[in-house]
PDB file of C-alpha atoms in Angstrom:
ATOM      1  CA  MET K 156       0.000   0.000   0.000  1.00  0.00           C
ATOM      2  CA  LYS K 157       2.905   2.351   0.713  1.00  0.00           C
ATOM      3  CA  ILE K 158       4.290   1.766  -2.779  1.00  0.00           C
ATOM      4  CA  LYS K 159       0.855   2.275  -4.331  1.00  0.00           C
ATOM      5  CA  GLN K 160       0.307   5.460  -2.321  1.00  0.00           C
ATOM      6  CA  ARG K 161       3.697   6.835  -3.371  1.00  0.00           C
ATOM      7  CA  ILE K 162       3.053   6.055  -7.043  1.00  0.00           C
ATOM      8  CA  PHE K 163      -0.314   7.788  -6.743  1.00  0.00           C
ATOM      9  CA  GLU K 164       1.359  10.895  -5.286  1.00  0.00           C
ATOM     10  CA  ILE K 165       3.940  10.950  -8.068  1.00  0.00           C
ATOM     11  CA  ILE K 166       1.506  10.682 -10.984  1.00  0.00           C
ATOM     12  CA  GLN K 167      -0.838  13.323  -9.567  1.00  0.00           C
ATOM     13  CA  VAL K 168      -0.147  17.070  -9.847  1.00  0.00           C
ATOM     14  CA  ALA K 169       3.026  17.685  -7.878  1.00  0.00           C
ATOM     15  CA  LYS K 170       2.895  19.262  -4.439  1.00  0.00           C
ATOM     16  CA  PRO K 171       5.377  22.111  -3.809  1.00  0.00           C
ATOM     17  CA  ASN K 172       7.824  19.914  -1.868  1.00  0.00           C
ATOM     18  CA  ASP K 173       7.562  16.765  -4.003  1.00  0.00           C
ATOM     19  CA  LYS K 174      10.523  16.967  -6.386  1.00  0.00           C
ATOM     20  CA  LEU K 175      10.052  13.498  -7.868  1.00  0.00           C
ATOM     21  CA  SER K 176       6.442  14.256  -8.770  1.00  0.00           C
ATOM     22  CA  ARG K 177       7.497  17.581 -10.276  1.00  0.00           C
ATOM     23  CA  ILE K 178      10.133  15.833 -12.403  1.00  0.00           C
ATOM     24  CA  PHE K 179       7.454  13.362 -13.542  1.00  0.00           C
ATOM     25  CA  ASP K 180       5.097  16.207 -14.512  1.00  0.00           C
ATOM     26  CA  ILE K 181       7.754  18.145 -16.429  1.00  0.00           C
ATOM     27  CA  SER K 182       8.985  14.995 -18.201  1.00  0.00           C
ATOM     28  CA  LEU K 183       5.497  14.005 -19.322  1.00  0.00           C
ATOM     29  CA  MET K 184       4.682  17.538 -20.485  1.00  0.00           C
ATOM     30  CA  SER K 185       7.925  17.646 -22.478  1.00  0.00           C
ATOM     31  CA  LEU K 186       7.141  14.263 -24.033  1.00  0.00           C
ATOM     32  CA  ILE K 187       3.636  15.412 -24.956  1.00  0.00           C
ATOM     33  CA  MET K 188       4.962  18.564 -26.642  1.00  0.00           C
ATOM     34  CA  LEU K 189       7.537  16.465 -28.500  1.00  0.00           C
ATOM     35  CA  ASN K 190       4.723  14.222 -29.771  1.00  0.00           C
ATOM     36  CA  VAL K 191       2.726  17.244 -30.926  1.00  0.00           C
ATOM     37  CA  CYS K 192       5.800  18.390 -32.869  1.00  0.00           C
ATOM     38  CA  LEU K 193       6.010  14.930 -34.455  1.00  0.00           C
ATOM     39  CA  VAL K 194       2.374  15.134 -35.558  1.00  0.00           C
ATOM     40  CA  ILE K 195       3.155  18.469 -37.235  1.00  0.00           C
ATOM     41  CA  ALA K 196       6.339  17.042 -38.760  1.00  0.00           C
ATOM     42  CA  ASP K 197       4.279  14.221 -40.312  1.00  0.00           C
ATOM     43  CA  THR K 198       2.690  16.782 -42.625  1.00  0.00           C
ATOM     44  CA  PHE K 199       6.078  17.395 -44.303  1.00  0.00           C
ATOM     45  CA  THR K 200       8.029  15.216 -46.717  1.00  0.00           C
ATOM     46  CA  LEU K 201      10.906  13.891 -44.622  1.00  0.00           C
ATOM     47  CA  ARG K 202      13.958  11.746 -45.236  1.00  0.00           C
ATOM     48  CA  GLU K 203      13.796   8.035 -44.456  1.00  0.00           C
ATOM     49  CA  ASN K 204      16.287   8.224 -41.575  1.00  0.00           C
ATOM     50  CA  LEU K 205      14.241  10.949 -39.868  1.00  0.00           C
ATOM     51  CA  LEU K 206      11.084   8.896 -40.247  1.00  0.00           C
ATOM     52  CA  LYS K 207      12.792   5.960 -38.541  1.00  0.00           C
ATOM     53  CA  ILE K 208      13.880   8.185 -35.637  1.00  0.00           C
ATOM     54  CA  PHE K 209      10.337   9.562 -35.323  1.00  0.00           C
ATOM     55  CA  SER K 210       8.979   6.010 -35.367  1.00  0.00           C
ATOM     56  CA  HIS K 211      11.260   5.013 -32.479  1.00  0.00           C
ATOM     57  CA  ILE K 212      10.238   8.104 -30.512  1.00  0.00           C
ATOM     58  CA  GLU K 213       6.580   7.255 -31.138  1.00  0.00           C
ATOM     59  CA  THR K 214       7.090   3.706 -29.891  1.00  0.00           C
ATOM     60  CA  VAL K 215       8.857   4.840 -26.711  1.00  0.00           C
ATOM     61  CA  SER K 216       6.199   7.499 -26.120  1.00  0.00           C
ATOM     62  CA  VAL K 217       3.338   5.017 -26.447  1.00  0.00           C
ATOM     63  CA  ILE K 218       5.046   2.626 -24.025  1.00  0.00           C
ATOM     64  CA  ILE K 219       5.475   5.421 -21.463  1.00  0.00           C
ATOM     65  CA  PHE K 220       1.889   6.652 -21.927  1.00  0.00           C
ATOM     66  CA  THR K 221       0.592   3.084 -21.658  1.00  0.00           C
ATOM     67  CA  ILE K 222       2.463   2.512 -18.381  1.00  0.00           C
ATOM     68  CA  GLU K 223       1.110   5.816 -17.074  1.00  0.00           C
ATOM     69  CA  TYR K 224      -2.449   4.846 -18.076  1.00  0.00           C
ATOM     70  CA  ILE K 225      -2.152   1.470 -16.332  1.00  0.00           C
ATOM     71  CA  LEU K 226      -0.768   3.105 -13.174  1.00  0.00           C
ATOM     72  CA  ARG K 227      -3.603   5.633 -13.110  1.00  0.00           C
ATOM     73  CA  VAL K 228      -6.193   2.867 -13.451  1.00  0.00           C
ATOM     74  CA  TRP K 229      -4.396   0.879 -10.741  1.00  0.00           C
ATOM     75  CA  THR K 230      -4.452   3.833  -8.298  1.00  0.00           C
ATOM     76  CA  ALA K 231      -7.984   4.982  -9.183  1.00  0.00           C
ATOM     77  CA  ASP K 232      -9.308   3.724  -5.837  1.00  0.00           C
ATOM     78  CA  LEU K 233      -7.025   6.266  -4.124  1.00  0.00           C
ATOM     79  CA  LEU K 234      -8.314   9.019  -6.385  1.00  0.00           C
ATOM     80  CA  TYR K 235     -11.921   8.160  -5.480  1.00  0.00           C
ATOM     81  CA  PRO K 236     -11.642   6.804  -1.918  1.00  0.00           C
ATOM     82  CA  GLU K 237     -15.383   7.137  -1.350  1.00  0.00           C
ATOM     83  CA  LYS K 238     -16.094   4.633  -4.165  1.00  0.00           C
ATOM     84  CA  LYS K 239     -15.792   0.880  -4.126  1.00  0.00           C
ATOM     85  CA  TYR K 240     -12.662  -0.655  -5.663  1.00  0.00           C
ATOM     86  CA  PHE K 241     -14.017  -1.553  -9.111  1.00  0.00           C
ATOM     87  CA  THR K 242     -16.471   1.365  -9.184  1.00  0.00           C
ATOM     88  CA  ALA K 243     -13.574   3.775  -8.698  1.00  0.00           C
ATOM     89  CA  LYS K 244     -11.665   2.211 -11.573  1.00  0.00           C
ATOM     90  CA  LEU K 245     -14.685   2.349 -13.886  1.00  0.00           C
ATOM     91  CA  LYS K 246     -15.322   5.958 -12.951  1.00  0.00           C
ATOM     92  CA  TYR K 247     -11.746   6.840 -13.831  1.00  0.00           C
ATOM     93  CA  ILE K 248     -11.719   4.854 -17.083  1.00  0.00           C
ATOM     94  CA  PHE K 249     -14.767   6.760 -18.341  1.00  0.00           C
ATOM     95  CA  SER K 250     -13.540  10.157 -17.139  1.00  0.00           C
ATOM     96  CA  PHE K 251     -12.594  12.803 -19.710  1.00  0.00           C
ATOM     97  CA  LEU K 252      -8.831  12.676 -19.136  1.00  0.00           C
ATOM     98  CA  ALA K 253      -8.771   8.865 -19.079  1.00  0.00           C
ATOM     99  CA  ILE K 254     -10.562   8.778 -22.436  1.00  0.00           C
ATOM    100  CA  ILE K 255      -7.968  11.229 -23.772  1.00  0.00           C
ATOM    101  CA  ASP K 256      -5.220   8.904 -22.492  1.00  0.00           C
ATOM    102  CA  PHE K 257      -6.857   5.943 -24.185  1.00  0.00           C
ATOM    103  CA  LEU K 258      -7.308   7.766 -27.498  1.00  0.00           C
ATOM    104  CA  ALA K 259      -3.674   8.856 -27.359  1.00  0.00           C
ATOM    105  CA  ILE K 260      -2.357   5.280 -27.326  1.00  0.00           C
ATOM    106  CA  ILE K 261      -4.983   3.174 -29.106  1.00  0.00           C
ATOM    107  CA  PRO K 262      -3.913   4.049 -32.715  1.00  0.00           C
ATOM    108  CA  PHE K 263      -0.556   2.381 -32.025  1.00  0.00           C
ATOM    109  CA  TYR K 264      -2.122  -0.915 -30.907  1.00  0.00           C
ATOM    110  CA  LEU K 265      -5.001  -1.161 -33.397  1.00  0.00           C
ATOM    111  CA  PRO K 266      -2.895  -2.658 -36.242  1.00  0.00           C
ATOM    112  CA  PHE K 267      -1.945  -5.517 -33.895  1.00  0.00           C
ATOM    113  CA  ILE K 268      -5.593  -6.135 -32.970  1.00  0.00           C
ATOM    114  CA  ILE K 269      -7.426  -5.619 -36.273  1.00  0.00           C
ATOM    115  CA  PRO K 270      -5.926  -7.729 -39.118  1.00  0.00           C
ATOM    116  CA  ILE K 271      -6.799  -5.444 -42.041  1.00  0.00           C
ATOM    117  CA  ASP K 272      -4.908  -3.248 -44.481  1.00  0.00           C
ATOM    118  CA  LEU K 273      -2.910  -0.881 -42.273  1.00  0.00           C
ATOM    119  CA  ARG K 274      -3.381   1.984 -44.726  1.00  0.00           C
ATOM    120  CA  VAL K 275      -7.016   2.161 -43.634  1.00  0.00           C
ATOM    121  CA  LEU K 276      -5.839   2.991 -40.108  1.00  0.00           C
ATOM    122  CA  ARG K 277      -3.576   5.869 -41.121  1.00  0.00           C
ATOM    123  CA  MET K 278      -6.394   8.328 -40.594  1.00  0.00           C
ATOM    124  CA  LEU K 279      -6.380   7.392 -36.898  1.00  0.00           C
ATOM    125  CA  ARG K 280      -2.869   8.780 -36.497  1.00  0.00           C
ATOM    126  CA  ILE K 281      -4.355  12.250 -36.104  1.00  0.00           C
ATOM    127  CA  ILE K 282      -5.808  11.032 -32.788  1.00  0.00           C
ATOM    128  CA  ARG K 283      -2.268  11.329 -31.419  1.00  0.00           C
ATOM    129  CA  LEU K 284      -2.891  15.050 -31.308  1.00  0.00           C
ATOM    130  CA  PHE K 285      -5.214  14.384 -28.354  1.00  0.00           C
ATOM    131  CA  ARG K 286      -2.069  13.921 -26.279  1.00  0.00           C
ATOM    132  CA  ILE K 287      -1.829  17.688 -25.933  1.00  0.00           C
ATOM    133  CA  PHE K 288      -4.931  17.577 -23.715  1.00  0.00           C
ATOM    134  CA  LYS K 289      -3.011  15.380 -21.282  1.00  0.00           C
ATOM    135  CA  ILE K 290      -1.003  18.441 -20.236  1.00  0.00           C
ATOM    136  CA  ASN K 291      -4.035  19.587 -18.273  1.00  0.00           C
ATOM    137  CA  ARG K 292      -3.448  17.008 -15.525  1.00  0.00           C
ATOM    138  CA  TYR K 293       0.165  18.043 -14.871  1.00  0.00           C
ATOM    139  CA  THR K 294      -0.471  21.682 -13.952  1.00  0.00           C
ATOM    140  CA  ASP K 295      -3.059  23.519 -11.890  1.00  0.00           C
ATOM    141  CA  ALA K 296      -2.968  26.502 -14.245  1.00  0.00           C
ATOM    142  CA  LEU K 297      -4.556  24.559 -17.105  1.00  0.00           C
ATOM    143  CA  SER K 298      -7.002  22.913 -14.725  1.00  0.00           C
ATOM    144  CA  ASN K 299      -8.370  26.370 -13.933  1.00  0.00           C
ATOM    145  CA  ILE K 300      -9.506  26.728 -17.557  1.00  0.00           C
ATOM    146  CA  PHE K 301     -11.747  23.660 -17.298  1.00  0.00           C
ATOM    147  CA  LYS K 302     -12.940  24.795 -13.863  1.00  0.00           C
ATOM    148  CA  VAL K 303     -14.010  28.194 -15.202  1.00  0.00           C
ATOM    149  CA  PHE K 304     -15.938  26.646 -18.094  1.00  0.00           C
ATOM    150  CA  LYS K 305     -17.597  24.194 -15.712  1.00  0.00           C
ATOM    151  CA  ASP K 306     -18.554  26.871 -13.163  1.00  0.00           C
ATOM    152  CA  LYS K 307     -19.841  29.287 -15.811  1.00  0.00           C
ATOM    153  CA  LYS K 308     -21.456  26.733 -18.122  1.00  0.00           C
ATOM    154  CA  HIS K 309     -25.023  27.991 -17.554  1.00  0.00           C
ATOM    155  CA  GLU K 310     -24.102  31.633 -18.255  1.00  0.00           C
ATOM    156  CA  LEU K 311     -22.054  30.633 -21.285  1.00  0.00           C
ATOM    157  CA  LEU K 312     -24.813  28.435 -22.712  1.00  0.00           C
ATOM    158  CA  SER K 313     -27.352  31.255 -22.251  1.00  0.00           C
ATOM    159  CA  SER K 314     -25.156  33.814 -24.030  1.00  0.00           C
ATOM    160  CA  ILE K 315     -24.281  31.395 -26.833  1.00  0.00           C
ATOM    161  CA  PHE K 316     -27.979  30.569 -27.277  1.00  0.00           C
ATOM    162  CA  VAL K 317     -28.788  34.276 -27.724  1.00  0.00           C
ATOM    163  CA  VAL K 318     -25.993  34.658 -30.279  1.00  0.00           C
ATOM    164  CA  LEU K 319     -27.192  31.585 -32.227  1.00  0.00           C
ATOM    165  CA  LEU K 320     -30.766  32.843 -32.163  1.00  0.00           C
ATOM    166  CA  LEU K 321     -29.684  36.225 -33.545  1.00  0.00           C
ATOM    167  CA  MET K 322     -27.623  34.498 -36.242  1.00  0.00           C
ATOM    168  CA  ILE K 323     -30.579  32.391 -37.387  1.00  0.00           C
ATOM    169  CA  VAL K 324     -32.966  35.379 -37.470  1.00  0.00           C
ATOM    170  CA  ALA K 325     -30.399  37.504 -39.345  1.00  0.00           C
ATOM    171  CA  ALA K 326     -29.714  34.684 -41.824  1.00  0.00           C
ATOM    172  CA  VAL K 327     -33.380  34.186 -42.672  1.00  0.00           C
ATOM    173  CA  LEU K 328     -33.944  37.941 -43.068  1.00  0.00           C
ATOM    174  CA  MET K 329     -30.847  38.370 -45.233  1.00  0.00           C
ATOM    175  CA  TYR K 330     -31.839  35.416 -47.433  1.00  0.00           C
ATOM    176  CA  ASN K 331     -35.262  36.925 -48.109  1.00  0.00           C
ATOM    177  CA  ILE K 332     -33.720  40.333 -48.827  1.00  0.00           C
ATOM    178  CA  GLU K 333     -30.775  39.273 -51.018  1.00  0.00           C
ATOM    179  CA  ASN K 334     -31.973  36.105 -52.746  1.00  0.00           C
ATOM    180  CA  SER K 335     -33.737  37.951 -55.558  1.00  0.00           C
ATOM    181  CA  ALA K 336     -30.729  40.235 -56.145  1.00  0.00           C
ATOM    182  CA  GLN K 337     -28.015  37.550 -55.731  1.00  0.00           C
ATOM    183  CA  PRO K 338     -29.602  34.112 -56.285  1.00  0.00           C
ATOM    184  CA  GLU K 339     -26.186  32.582 -57.057  1.00  0.00           C
ATOM    185  CA  VAL K 340     -24.677  33.918 -53.786  1.00  0.00           C
ATOM    186  CA  PHE K 341     -27.547  33.601 -51.295  1.00  0.00           C
ATOM    187  CA  LYS K 342     -28.789  30.264 -52.600  1.00  0.00           C
ATOM    188  CA  ASN K 343     -30.378  29.184 -49.338  1.00  0.00           C
ATOM    189  CA  ALA K 344     -30.512  29.964 -45.620  1.00  0.00           C
ATOM    190  CA  PHE K 345     -27.246  28.118 -44.976  1.00  0.00           C
ATOM    191  CA  ASP K 346     -25.347  30.536 -47.226  1.00  0.00           C
ATOM    192  CA  ALA K 347     -26.981  33.383 -45.330  1.00  0.00           C
ATOM    193  CA  LEU K 348     -26.038  31.706 -42.057  1.00  0.00           C
ATOM    194  CA  TRP K 349     -22.381  31.710 -43.130  1.00  0.00           C
ATOM    195  CA  TRP K 350     -22.702  35.444 -43.839  1.00  0.00           C
ATOM    196  CA  ALA K 351     -24.323  35.968 -40.421  1.00  0.00           C
ATOM    197  CA  LEU K 352     -21.498  34.123 -38.668  1.00  0.00           C
ATOM    198  CA  ALA K 353     -18.792  36.148 -40.428  1.00  0.00           C
ATOM    199  CA  THR K 354     -20.621  39.427 -39.793  1.00  0.00           C
ATOM    200  CA  LEU K 355     -21.719  38.823 -36.210  1.00  0.00           C
ATOM    201  CA  THR K 356     -18.207  37.829 -35.170  1.00  0.00           C
ATOM    202  CA  THR K 357     -16.868  40.860 -37.096  1.00  0.00           C
ATOM    203  CA  VAL K 358     -14.535  38.591 -39.096  1.00  0.00           C
ATOM    204  CA  GLY K 359     -15.815  39.754 -42.469  1.00  0.00           C
ATOM    205  CA  TYR K 360     -14.247  37.331 -44.946  1.00  0.00           C
ATOM    206  CA  GLY K 361     -15.794  39.234 -47.837  1.00  0.00           C
ATOM    207  CA  ASP K 362     -16.696  36.114 -49.837  1.00  0.00           C
ATOM    208  CA  ILE K 363     -20.424  36.790 -49.409  1.00  0.00           C
ATOM    209  CA  TYR K 364     -21.976  40.197 -48.771  1.00  0.00           C
ATOM    210  CA  PRO K 365     -25.218  42.124 -49.461  1.00  0.00           C
ATOM    211  CA  VAL K 366     -25.634  44.504 -52.421  1.00  0.00           C
ATOM    212  CA  THR K 367     -29.122  45.879 -51.774  1.00  0.00           C
ATOM    213  CA  ILE K 368     -29.821  48.879 -49.559  1.00  0.00           C
ATOM    214  CA  MET K 369     -31.911  46.856 -47.100  1.00  0.00           C
ATOM    215  CA  GLY K 370     -29.254  44.154 -47.013  1.00  0.00           C
ATOM    216  CA  LYS K 371     -26.516  46.676 -46.211  1.00  0.00           C
ATOM    217  CA  VAL K 372     -28.612  48.237 -43.453  1.00  0.00           C
ATOM    218  CA  LEU K 373     -29.265  44.825 -41.915  1.00  0.00           C
ATOM    219  CA  SER K 374     -25.571  43.959 -42.222  1.00  0.00           C
ATOM    220  CA  ALA K 375     -24.590  47.151 -40.395  1.00  0.00           C
ATOM    221  CA  ILE K 376     -27.062  46.419 -37.570  1.00  0.00           C
ATOM    222  CA  ILE K 377     -25.818  42.838 -37.188  1.00  0.00           C
ATOM    223  CA  ALA K 378     -22.188  43.994 -37.175  1.00  0.00           C
ATOM    224  CA  LEU K 379     -22.899  46.517 -34.397  1.00  0.00           C
ATOM    225  CA  LEU K 380     -24.833  43.940 -32.366  1.00  0.00           C
ATOM    226  CA  GLY K 381     -21.992  41.481 -32.860  1.00  0.00           C
ATOM    227  CA  ILE K 382     -19.510  43.825 -31.174  1.00  0.00           C
ATOM    228  CA  GLY K 383     -21.511  43.610 -27.963  1.00  0.00           C
ATOM    229  CA  LEU K 384     -22.997  40.124 -28.047  1.00  0.00           C
ATOM    230  CA  VAL K 385     -19.849  38.238 -28.999  1.00  0.00           C
ATOM    231  CA  ALA K 386     -18.028  39.996 -26.159  1.00  0.00           C
ATOM    232  CA  VAL K 387     -20.502  38.627 -23.582  1.00  0.00           C
ATOM    233  CA  PRO K 388     -19.032  35.075 -23.407  1.00  0.00           C
ATOM    234  CA  THR K 389     -15.557  36.620 -23.232  1.00  0.00           C
ATOM    235  CA  GLY K 390     -16.640  38.752 -20.275  1.00  0.00           C
ATOM    236  CA  ILE K 391     -18.175  35.743 -18.514  1.00  0.00           C
ATOM    237  CA  ILE K 392     -14.957  33.728 -18.927  1.00  0.00           C
ATOM    238  CA  SER K 393     -12.825  36.674 -17.755  1.00  0.00           C
ATOM    239  CA  ALA K 394     -15.006  37.107 -14.653  1.00  0.00           C
ATOM    240  CA  GLY K 395     -14.705  33.374 -13.983  1.00  0.00           C
ATOM    241  CA  PHE K 396     -10.909  33.550 -14.094  1.00  0.00           C
ATOM    242  CA  ILE K 397     -10.883  36.488 -11.693  1.00  0.00           C
ATOM    243  CA  GLU K 398     -13.134  34.602  -9.266  1.00  0.00           C
ATOM    244  CA  THR K 399     -10.970  31.460  -9.482  1.00  0.00           C
ATOM    245  CA  ILE K 400      -7.753  33.403  -8.895  1.00  0.00           C
ATOM    246  CA  SER K 401      -9.331  35.212  -5.935  1.00  0.00           C
ATOM    247  CA  GLU K 402     -10.511  31.923  -4.423  1.00  0.00           C
ATOM    248  CA  GLU K 403      -7.041  30.392  -4.745  1.00  0.00           C
ATOM    249  CA  LYS K 404      -5.452  33.478  -3.215  1.00  0.00           C
ATOM    250  CA  ASN K 405      -7.875  33.419  -0.269  1.00  0.00           C
ATOM    251  CA  GLU K 406      -7.269  29.686   0.221  1.00  0.00           C
ATOM    252  CA  LYS K 407      -3.509  30.230   0.370  1.00  0.00           C
ATOM    253  CA  GLU K 408      -3.933  33.033   2.880  1.00  0.00           C
ATOM    254  CA  LYS K 409      -5.969  30.880   5.268  1.00  0.00           C
ATOM    255  CA  LYS K 410      -4.128  29.740   8.355  1.00  0.00           C
ATOM    256  CA  TYR K 411      -4.509  26.296   9.883  1.00  0.00           C
ATOM    257  CA  CYS K 412      -3.760  24.916  13.324  1.00  0.00           C
ATOM    258  CA  PRO K 413      -0.491  22.896  13.186  1.00  0.00           C
ATOM    259  CA  TYR K 414      -1.900  20.394  15.723  1.00  0.00           C
ATOM    260  CA  CYS K 415      -5.509  19.683  14.739  1.00  0.00           C
ATOM    261  CA  GLY K 416      -5.507  20.977  11.161  1.00  0.00           C
ATOM    262  CA  GLU K 417      -8.610  23.159  11.718  1.00  0.00           C
ATOM    263  CA  ARG K 418      -8.746  26.528   9.963  1.00  0.00           C
ATOM    264  CA  LEU K 419      -8.034  29.495  12.212  1.00  0.00           C
ATOM    265  CA  ASP K 420     -10.480  32.406  11.783  1.00  0.00           C
TER     266      ASP K 420
END
């Protein structure tokens, strides 16, 4: 149990005084970034010797990630002490980060499991890019991003719903206004929806735009509304980060009794 407990402490986010756990975190983050670079490198035409080196790095990486995945499943009962032994392991296996871990390694093993033409499985290599999401578990800073989205999910969904509703209304109006003048451009509501997205977000690609007076007026209104509405989710996320940082600061400033561990008011 002592060995299992120590392994659990090492593979979790490092505590300030745990150097071994910190080394583990930094090593895994470096390996993940190296793998992301390899995925990008795969898009270039490379020499045969480089491809062999990349293949060896990929093999070593998968072995390390597989060992890490097995260790995390093995210590899942320590992560969820309130759950039963097998329930804790199942809960971890179906958690978001565990699924990311699984997707990061499964493309390597599939050719050994499924006896079909390996070229069919090449498309699965892009799944390796999911490894970048593993970085989240090695640092508290990235964990705060997921925490903010989770805490502010209701506000974000409400604001996004309003933006989508405005986009749909604007698209239908613009289609009815511009279709007669530009039937080859505004062929249907989906073309108008693409215009609404580009206008409301103030991107303005310029590939589709109104030519009638009414269409230009509507476009100007939507562009002005977009400046305010698109900024709403950004403001919600910013407020969430400020709240999270304040909570962490207050938690660090709290003092605890060195004997009983109770917080001192």
